[in-house]
XYZ file of C-alpha atoms in Angstrom:
286
model
C 247.232 -29.697 85.365
C 247.435 -29.175 89.121
C 243.637 -28.862 89.368
C 243.449 -32.445 88.061
C 245.939 -34.022 90.449
C 245.946 -31.937 93.647
C 242.744 -33.433 95.143
C 244.120 -36.972 94.803
C 247.288 -36.122 96.699
C 245.173 -36.117 99.864
C 244.971 -39.517 101.566
C 241.227 -39.550 102.285
C 240.448 -38.603 98.672
C 242.705 -41.425 97.458
C 240.801 -43.881 99.647
C 237.513 -42.445 98.364
C 238.687 -42.997 94.785
C 239.670 -46.617 95.425
C 236.411 -47.200 97.282
C 234.450 -45.770 94.365
C 236.358 -47.945 91.880
C 235.598 -51.098 93.867
C 231.944 -50.111 94.291
C 231.719 -49.381 90.546
C 232.994 -52.858 89.732
C 230.573 -54.546 92.154
C 227.643 -52.471 90.890
C 228.566 -53.227 87.274
C 228.296 -56.983 87.920
C 224.899 -56.728 89.626
C 223.553 -53.662 87.839
C 223.896 -55.201 84.386
C 221.315 -57.834 85.286
C 219.129 -55.208 86.984
C 219.040 -53.222 83.726
C 218.566 -56.247 81.465
C 215.686 -57.572 83.572
C 214.054 -54.220 84.343
C 214.531 -54.583 88.114
C 215.211 -50.932 88.984
C 212.238 -50.701 91.350
C 213.420 -53.821 93.135
C 216.882 -52.316 93.523
C 215.394 -49.159 94.991
C 213.223 -51.170 97.389
C 216.144 -53.314 98.550
C 218.390 -50.314 99.139
C 215.784 -48.682 101.394
C 214.980 -52.019 103.010
C 218.404 -52.001 104.674
C 217.323 -49.295 107.130
C 215.877 -51.507 109.921
C 219.022 -53.630 110.232
C 221.308 -50.607 110.085
C 219.158 -48.768 112.642
C 219.144 -51.680 115.100
C 222.908 -52.115 114.711
C 223.451 -48.392 115.355
C 221.231 -48.388 118.469
C 222.947 -51.477 119.897
C 226.420 -50.220 119.038
C 226.984 -53.088 116.627
C 228.467 -53.335 113.154
C 226.352 -51.455 110.598
C 227.520 -53.761 107.813
C 226.222 -56.827 109.666
C 222.883 -55.097 110.241
C 222.657 -54.242 106.550
C 223.433 -57.853 105.589
C 220.633 -59.144 107.839
C 218.123 -56.663 106.372
C 219.223 -57.552 102.832
C 218.704 -61.245 103.620
C 215.202 -60.517 104.967
C 214.338 -58.483 101.867
C 215.681 -61.192 99.561
C 213.707 -63.902 101.348
C 210.571 -61.739 101.373
C 210.741 -60.879 97.677
C 211.395 -64.531 96.792
C 208.477 -65.758 98.921
C 206.000 -63.135 97.684
C 207.086 -63.790 94.103
C 205.667 -67.303 94.430
C 202.224 -66.039 95.498
C 199.989 -66.430 92.406
C 197.385 -63.851 93.475
C 199.909 -61.100 94.161
C 201.911 -59.358 91.456
C 205.645 -59.050 92.041
C 205.534 -55.255 91.984
C 202.833 -55.234 94.663
C 204.837 -57.522 96.914
C 208.005 -55.482 96.437
C 206.118 -52.253 97.134
C 204.654 -53.619 100.351
C 208.040 -54.846 101.561
C 209.603 -51.522 100.577
C 207.113 -49.441 102.583
C 207.050 -51.862 105.507
C 210.822 -52.107 105.923
C 211.368 -48.376 105.411
C 208.649 -47.505 107.944
C 210.065 -49.945 110.473
C 213.517 -48.487 109.984
C 212.355 -44.903 110.491
C 210.453 -45.954 113.657
C 213.592 -47.585 115.054
C 215.855 -44.678 114.098
C 213.410 -42.184 115.637
C 214.133 -43.757 119.019
C 217.746 -42.634 118.700
C 218.919 -39.293 120.070
C 220.869 -38.685 116.850
C 217.945 -39.305 114.487
C 218.875 -36.696 111.851
C 222.571 -37.589 111.728
C 221.987 -41.341 111.505
C 219.322 -41.056 108.821
C 221.342 -38.576 106.770
C 224.392 -40.826 106.849
C 222.282 -43.800 105.793
C 220.586 -41.952 102.922
C 223.589 -40.106 101.508
C 226.663 -41.978 102.746
C 230.111 -40.428 103.153
C 232.528 -41.414 100.410
C 235.258 -39.222 101.920
C 235.182 -41.212 105.159
C 236.284 -44.503 103.586
C 238.793 -46.318 105.775
C 241.362 -48.987 104.933
C 239.166 -51.706 106.446
C 236.314 -50.521 104.225
C 238.525 -51.024 101.175
C 239.401 -54.540 102.315
C 235.718 -55.293 102.847
C 234.855 -53.940 99.388
C 237.633 -56.032 97.826
C 236.219 -59.165 99.489
C 232.710 -58.233 98.305
C 234.030 -57.798 94.755
C 235.625 -61.249 94.810
C 232.347 -62.750 96.074
C 230.378 -60.893 93.372
C 232.798 -62.125 90.689
C 232.439 -65.703 91.916
C 228.632 -65.538 91.917
C 228.616 -63.869 88.488
C 230.880 -66.493 86.917
C 229.091 -69.490 88.432
C 225.606 -68.132 87.748
C 226.213 -66.459 84.376
C 224.494 -69.106 82.245
C 221.439 -69.260 84.496
C 221.243 -65.458 84.820
C 221.482 -65.078 81.036
C 218.688 -67.560 80.374
C 216.571 -66.008 83.116
C 217.030 -62.517 81.659
C 215.657 -63.477 78.255
C 213.267 -66.393 78.842
C 212.506 -67.909 82.251
C 210.585 -70.800 80.638
C 213.600 -71.645 78.498
C 215.774 -71.588 81.603
C 213.423 -74.107 83.231
C 213.524 -76.302 80.112
C 217.330 -76.291 80.210
C 217.258 -77.397 83.837
C 218.770 -74.153 85.119
C 216.308 -73.785 88.024
C 215.102 -70.220 87.369
C 213.654 -69.735 90.881
C 216.986 -70.557 92.478
C 218.768 -68.390 89.910
C 216.412 -65.508 90.710
C 217.076 -65.889 94.443
C 220.845 -65.938 93.862
C 220.528 -62.878 91.625
C 218.656 -61.097 94.426
C 221.514 -62.044 96.722
C 224.015 -60.534 94.261
C 221.934 -57.359 94.122
C 221.798 -57.259 97.918
C 225.572 -57.711 98.099
C 226.132 -54.767 95.755
C 223.767 -52.531 97.731
C 225.154 -53.529 101.134
C 228.727 -52.992 99.956
C 227.871 -49.595 98.477
C 225.403 -47.957 100.862
C 227.989 -46.617 103.330
C 229.960 -45.106 100.447
C 227.272 -43.212 98.522
C 224.156 -43.910 100.628
C 220.977 -45.742 99.770
C 219.377 -42.845 97.872
C 222.391 -42.548 95.588
C 223.464 -46.176 95.238
C 221.101 -46.649 92.287
C 223.141 -44.029 90.444
C 226.114 -46.403 90.286
C 223.982 -49.537 90.137
C 221.840 -48.571 87.137
C 223.283 -45.562 85.285
C 226.646 -47.057 84.131
C 225.157 -50.350 82.778
C 222.306 -48.427 81.126
C 224.843 -46.054 79.556
C 226.948 -48.977 78.304
C 224.009 -50.935 76.866
C 223.746 -49.140 73.464
C 227.460 -49.653 72.771
C 228.309 -53.127 74.074
C 227.858 -56.292 72.022
C 227.637 -58.768 74.902
C 226.703 -58.984 78.567
C 230.385 -59.132 79.490
C 230.939 -56.021 77.396
C 228.184 -54.195 79.282
C 229.756 -55.167 82.605
C 233.244 -54.045 81.580
C 232.029 -50.747 80.104
C 229.814 -50.124 83.152
C 232.781 -50.602 85.482
C 234.822 -48.119 83.426
C 231.995 -45.576 83.359
C 231.456 -45.964 87.103
C 235.168 -45.378 87.663
C 235.029 -42.293 85.428
C 232.021 -40.987 87.373
C 233.869 -41.576 90.648
C 237.013 -39.781 89.495
C 235.113 -36.887 87.924
C 232.670 -36.625 90.820
C 235.431 -36.434 93.420
C 237.280 -33.874 91.303
C 234.205 -31.669 90.887
C 233.293 -32.072 94.534
C 236.740 -30.888 95.607
C 236.740 -27.777 93.429
C 233.053 -26.872 93.754
C 232.687 -27.791 97.460
C 229.701 -30.052 96.790
C 228.641 -33.318 98.450
C 231.013 -35.967 97.106
C 228.638 -38.964 96.971
C 225.841 -36.974 95.363
C 228.251 -35.483 92.800
C 229.504 -38.943 91.852
C 225.950 -40.252 91.428
C 224.852 -37.163 89.464
C 227.807 -37.504 87.095
C 226.993 -41.194 86.566
C 223.430 -40.265 85.571
C 224.776 -37.494 83.319
C 226.979 -40.039 81.527
C 223.847 -42.111 80.893
C 222.100 -39.201 79.144
C 225.230 -38.319 77.155
C 225.574 -41.946 76.059
C 221.998 -42.162 74.840
C 222.173 -38.843 72.994
C 225.325 -40.005 71.202
C 223.689 -43.367 70.512
C 220.659 -41.672 68.969
C 222.931 -39.532 66.762
C 224.860 -42.635 65.711
C 221.671 -44.511 64.811
C 220.359 -41.542 62.833
C 223.630 -41.278 60.901
C 223.565 -45.028 60.214
C 220.005 -44.846 58.885
C 220.912 -41.958 56.596
C 224.012 -43.796 55.341
C 221.975 -46.877 54.423
C 218.981 -45.015 53.031
C 218.348 -45.793 49.334
C 219.438 -43.066 46.960
C 216.454 -41.837 44.930
C 216.792 -42.498 41.200
C 215.677 -39.605 38.996
C 212.898 -40.394 36.577
C 213.766 -40.458 32.897
C 211.183 -38.830 30.674
């Protein structure tokens, strides 16, 4: 059993594991609503929209997290504003913001002498470089995500299934949508320096999507998604150690693999259930 425990005797791998667990919990809270509302493209756009703020912070020698927060706030405000434009579909507005912010970020980063290193770190993260202060920051982000999720659960639930009903109930769907975008931004900002923006969707979408066929409630999806994200983190770090692969990418790939395994098993379960409840043919009596 040494192959299972040896990697986690190393301090930086232990911190990576705890960082991945915290990120999995944050992504489960936000990602469940992303999956239920079909907002994957928005999540992708927001993750790439962090680049300008991160690039400016890197060039000025500032805090990358603060730069990411500012970019996330700009993206959230932009998506909310464009969503209220009647002549422009939401997907079009998101696409324009996505391309505009990403282009601006690449232009800013290209002015840096360490263009390749900065961009690679932003895109793919470095889960093995998690520090103690990163864990404290992730813990604070998780508490904030829990608070937003608890306070906004009723509005988010109504918004996910019928925005008009949410308005009828006085739940202010536009405000709820903006807060939900903020929760999504929080999850992405908290996660991007761990697994990178290209891979953050792996933990944001794959675990909730894998949990969806098995859970009976939204809370069940969130809990199962957090467990699956933790499993992907543990397994990804283990495989990365033994196979000498990129840790963040291995974690994200394993999370996506769990999604496909879940849906194959779900399809087999549904087929078995249909066969069990199929009417037994009665032989004709001549």
